[in-house]
Amino acid sequence: DIQMTQSPSSLSASVGDRVIITCRASQSISTYLNWYQHKPGKAPKLLIYAASSLQSGVPSRFSGSGSETDFTLTISSLQPEDFATYYCQQSYSTPMYTFGQGTKLEIK
Amino acid sequence: EVQLVESGGGLAQPGGSLRLSCAASGFIFSGHWMGWVRQAPGKGLEWVANIEQDGREKSYVDSVKGRFSISRDNAKKSLYLQMNSLRAEDTAVYYCAREVDTAMVPYFDNWGQGTLVTVSS
């Protein structure tokens, strides 16, 4: 099974900060990597698919990069609405998927 | 507009059963893989099961194999999750999600609001 490990598990930042969240796969997954944002009581929201493609309607301050085993999600300038939990997900082993454990982004 | 609306959650006893439903609208339901993802209290997202467009191919996370069954009715534009032999660790919010695969990479692009399943005596 492919394991996904995110770091950090939690992060405190301020509005306007640049934030980077990393995700590491236990084996090479090419660019079969997606990122989601999840707020309490809400449906998860797709941000990035195929490692670096921005989902329609998602602000351009979100970007993704990486391939094989190492990936990053970058928020270039944090906005108040960005405080949430972020998850990476591998879809290399389709149709069986794995999420990372999540990174909780909190206000400093 | 794509809409996914889950129902059927509630309280069940350990060893009991529940059937979740997901009503889809706003897209060609029969053209998509569909899946269930859950979030236990204080935990992260966990993929549970997927089903192919015509319902023939199905996949499950190891922890629910033999207990849960995913199915669909394309005529009714509905997805189901039959949950048997429920355990306390199945307590979670269960989300229905639509799968797409742009550039051959699958991902969940639309999600429902979730339905809460609580397993407790």
XYZ file of C-alpha atoms in Angstrom:
229
model
C 0.000 0.000 0.000
C 1.141 3.531 -0.747
C 1.520 5.689 2.367
C 1.291 9.472 2.237
C 3.037 11.592 4.870
C 2.381 15.301 5.219
C 4.432 17.834 7.097
C 3.943 19.702 9.197
C 0.864 18.245 10.903
C -0.083 21.716 12.064
C 1.081 25.189 11.238
C 0.449 28.660 12.623
C 0.707 31.549 10.192
C -0.481 35.102 9.679
C -2.529 36.707 6.935
C -0.171 37.598 4.111
C 2.350 34.860 4.909
C 3.683 32.420 2.330
C 2.983 28.869 3.426
C 4.391 25.608 2.117
C 2.967 22.188 2.972
C 4.813 19.076 1.914
C 3.599 15.576 1.087
C 5.805 12.536 0.635
C 4.757 9.235 -0.932
C 6.189 5.897 0.195
C 6.897 5.020 -3.434
C 6.969 6.850 -6.746
C 3.524 8.042 -7.833
C 4.573 10.170 -10.820
C 2.177 13.157 -10.666
C -0.862 11.232 -9.410
C -1.215 13.660 -6.507
C -4.142 15.867 -5.564
C -4.670 18.491 -2.858
C -7.887 19.283 -0.969
C -8.958 21.944 1.514
C -11.383 20.996 4.277
C -13.182 23.252 6.710
C -15.236 21.959 9.668
C -18.805 21.133 8.719
C -18.145 21.675 5.022
C -17.525 19.446 2.036
C -13.851 18.992 1.126
C -12.792 21.165 -1.802
C -10.413 20.190 -4.583
C -7.571 22.689 -5.016
C -4.930 21.034 -7.177
C -4.970 17.884 -9.305
C -2.183 16.044 -11.097
C 0.354 17.667 -8.760
C 0.279 21.129 -10.325
C -2.994 21.790 -12.154
C -5.187 24.408 -10.518
C -8.856 23.424 -10.278
C -11.226 25.853 -11.956
C -12.344 28.610 -9.608
C -9.494 28.166 -7.127
C -7.514 31.371 -6.468
C -4.107 31.603 -8.128
C -2.366 32.071 -4.759
C -2.598 28.273 -4.496
C -0.028 26.277 -6.425
C 1.313 22.745 -6.420
C 4.555 21.175 -7.528
C 6.507 17.957 -7.380
C 6.689 14.496 -8.872
C 7.647 10.934 -7.982
C 7.693 10.990 -4.165
C 7.914 14.638 -3.065
C 5.219 17.266 -3.486
C 4.409 20.724 -2.166
C 1.339 22.901 -1.840
C 2.146 26.604 -1.658
C -0.149 29.421 -0.620
C 1.598 32.573 -1.750
C -0.210 35.080 0.470
C -2.515 33.690 3.128
C -6.034 35.048 3.252
C -8.418 34.740 6.220
C -10.532 32.177 4.362
C -7.512 29.887 3.864
C -7.373 28.731 7.472
C -8.436 25.098 7.167
C -7.015 21.588 7.035
C -5.223 20.526 3.866
C -4.889 16.966 2.578
C -2.864 15.390 -0.165
C -4.228 12.285 -1.896
C -2.508 9.796 -4.176
C -4.473 8.282 -7.046
C -1.596 6.273 -8.564
C -2.998 3.034 -7.155
C -6.384 3.704 -8.757
C -9.072 2.799 -7.917
C -7.679 2.509 -4.381
C -6.637 5.832 -2.905
C -4.784 7.152 0.132
C -4.924 10.525 1.839
C -2.191 12.124 3.876
C -2.925 12.671 7.559
C -3.687 16.346 7.025
C -2.078 19.687 7.844
C -4.094 22.028 10.040
C -3.392 25.644 9.194
C -4.206 27.972 12.067
C -4.107 31.703 12.620
C -1.051 32.952 14.513
C -24.620 22.645 -11.073
C -23.292 19.373 -9.681
C -25.052 18.346 -6.478
C -24.450 15.350 -4.245
C -26.760 14.857 -1.275
C -26.115 12.099 1.239
C -28.713 10.569 3.527
C -29.208 7.540 5.727
C -26.785 8.293 8.531
C -27.718 7.913 12.152
C -27.145 5.839 15.247
C -26.469 2.132 14.927
C -25.474 -0.497 17.457
C -22.214 -2.402 17.162
C -22.844 -5.302 14.834
C -25.752 -3.486 13.243
C -26.347 -2.195 9.733
C -27.020 1.059 7.942
C -27.498 1.957 4.298
C -26.253 5.305 3.070
C -27.585 6.922 -0.074
C -26.247 9.709 -2.267
C -28.563 11.478 -4.709
C -26.728 13.024 -7.651
C -27.872 15.772 -9.995
C -26.475 18.269 -12.452
C -24.263 15.849 -14.383
C -24.332 12.569 -16.301
C -24.163 10.226 -13.321
C -23.597 7.095 -15.409
C -20.459 8.622 -16.886
C -18.448 8.756 -13.665
C -16.760 6.574 -11.125
C -18.155 7.451 -7.694
C -16.725 7.031 -4.229
C -17.255 7.249 -0.493
C -14.771 8.987 1.810
C -15.122 9.244 5.591
C -13.767 11.333 8.437
C -13.814 9.933 11.947
C -14.036 12.411 14.843
C -10.710 14.207 15.227
C -9.163 12.251 12.364
C -8.326 12.870 8.733
C -10.005 11.887 5.503
C -10.056 8.185 4.620
C -11.088 6.752 1.256
C -13.635 3.962 1.825
C -14.862 2.598 -1.515
C -15.184 3.284 -5.256
C -17.447 1.963 -7.986
C -17.081 1.975 -11.741
C -19.599 3.619 -14.063
C -21.558 0.416 -14.778
C -21.162 -0.940 -11.255
C -19.037 -3.955 -12.171
C -15.718 -2.911 -10.678
C -15.621 -2.028 -6.995
C -12.791 -1.353 -4.567
C -12.646 -1.061 -0.794
C -10.218 -0.022 1.907
C -9.023 -3.116 3.791
C -10.772 -2.150 7.038
C -14.264 -2.447 5.481
C -13.792 -5.365 3.084
C -16.399 -8.049 3.670
C -18.563 -5.682 5.743
C -19.402 -2.782 3.422
C -20.825 -2.955 -0.089
C -20.934 -0.090 -2.583
C -23.544 -0.040 -5.325
C -25.286 2.339 -7.685
C -28.515 2.778 -9.629
C -27.781 4.829 -12.717
C -31.474 5.153 -13.594
C -32.092 6.772 -10.204
C -28.772 8.677 -10.262
C -28.002 7.280 -6.846
C -25.000 5.834 -5.041
C -25.285 3.556 -2.020
C -23.128 2.185 0.771
C -24.478 -0.826 2.634
C -22.662 -1.039 5.963
C -22.956 -4.298 7.926
C -21.247 -5.585 11.067
C -20.658 -2.008 12.144
C -17.923 -1.237 14.636
C -17.284 1.755 16.868
C -14.377 2.696 14.622
C -16.789 3.143 11.706
C -18.173 6.225 13.457
C -17.544 9.074 11.021
C -18.997 11.586 8.636
C -19.388 9.823 5.300
C -18.981 11.853 2.109
C -20.105 10.921 -1.377
C -17.749 12.165 -4.091
C -17.655 12.288 -7.879
C -14.482 11.109 -9.569
C -13.036 12.538 -12.755
C -9.728 11.902 -14.482
C -8.238 14.789 -16.359
C -4.881 14.000 -17.962
C -5.366 10.397 -16.801
C -5.054 11.386 -13.130
C -8.173 10.520 -11.091
C -9.421 12.879 -8.413
C -12.612 13.809 -6.563
C -13.872 17.095 -7.971
C -17.254 17.359 -6.240
C -18.289 16.264 -2.776
C -21.504 16.108 -0.788
C -21.957 17.717 2.612
C -21.709 14.381 4.400
C -23.887 12.251 6.648
C -22.932 11.293 10.194
C -22.818 7.652 11.219
C -22.486 6.900 14.920
C -21.901 3.348 16.100
C -22.574 3.009 19.801
C -24.550 0.917 22.246
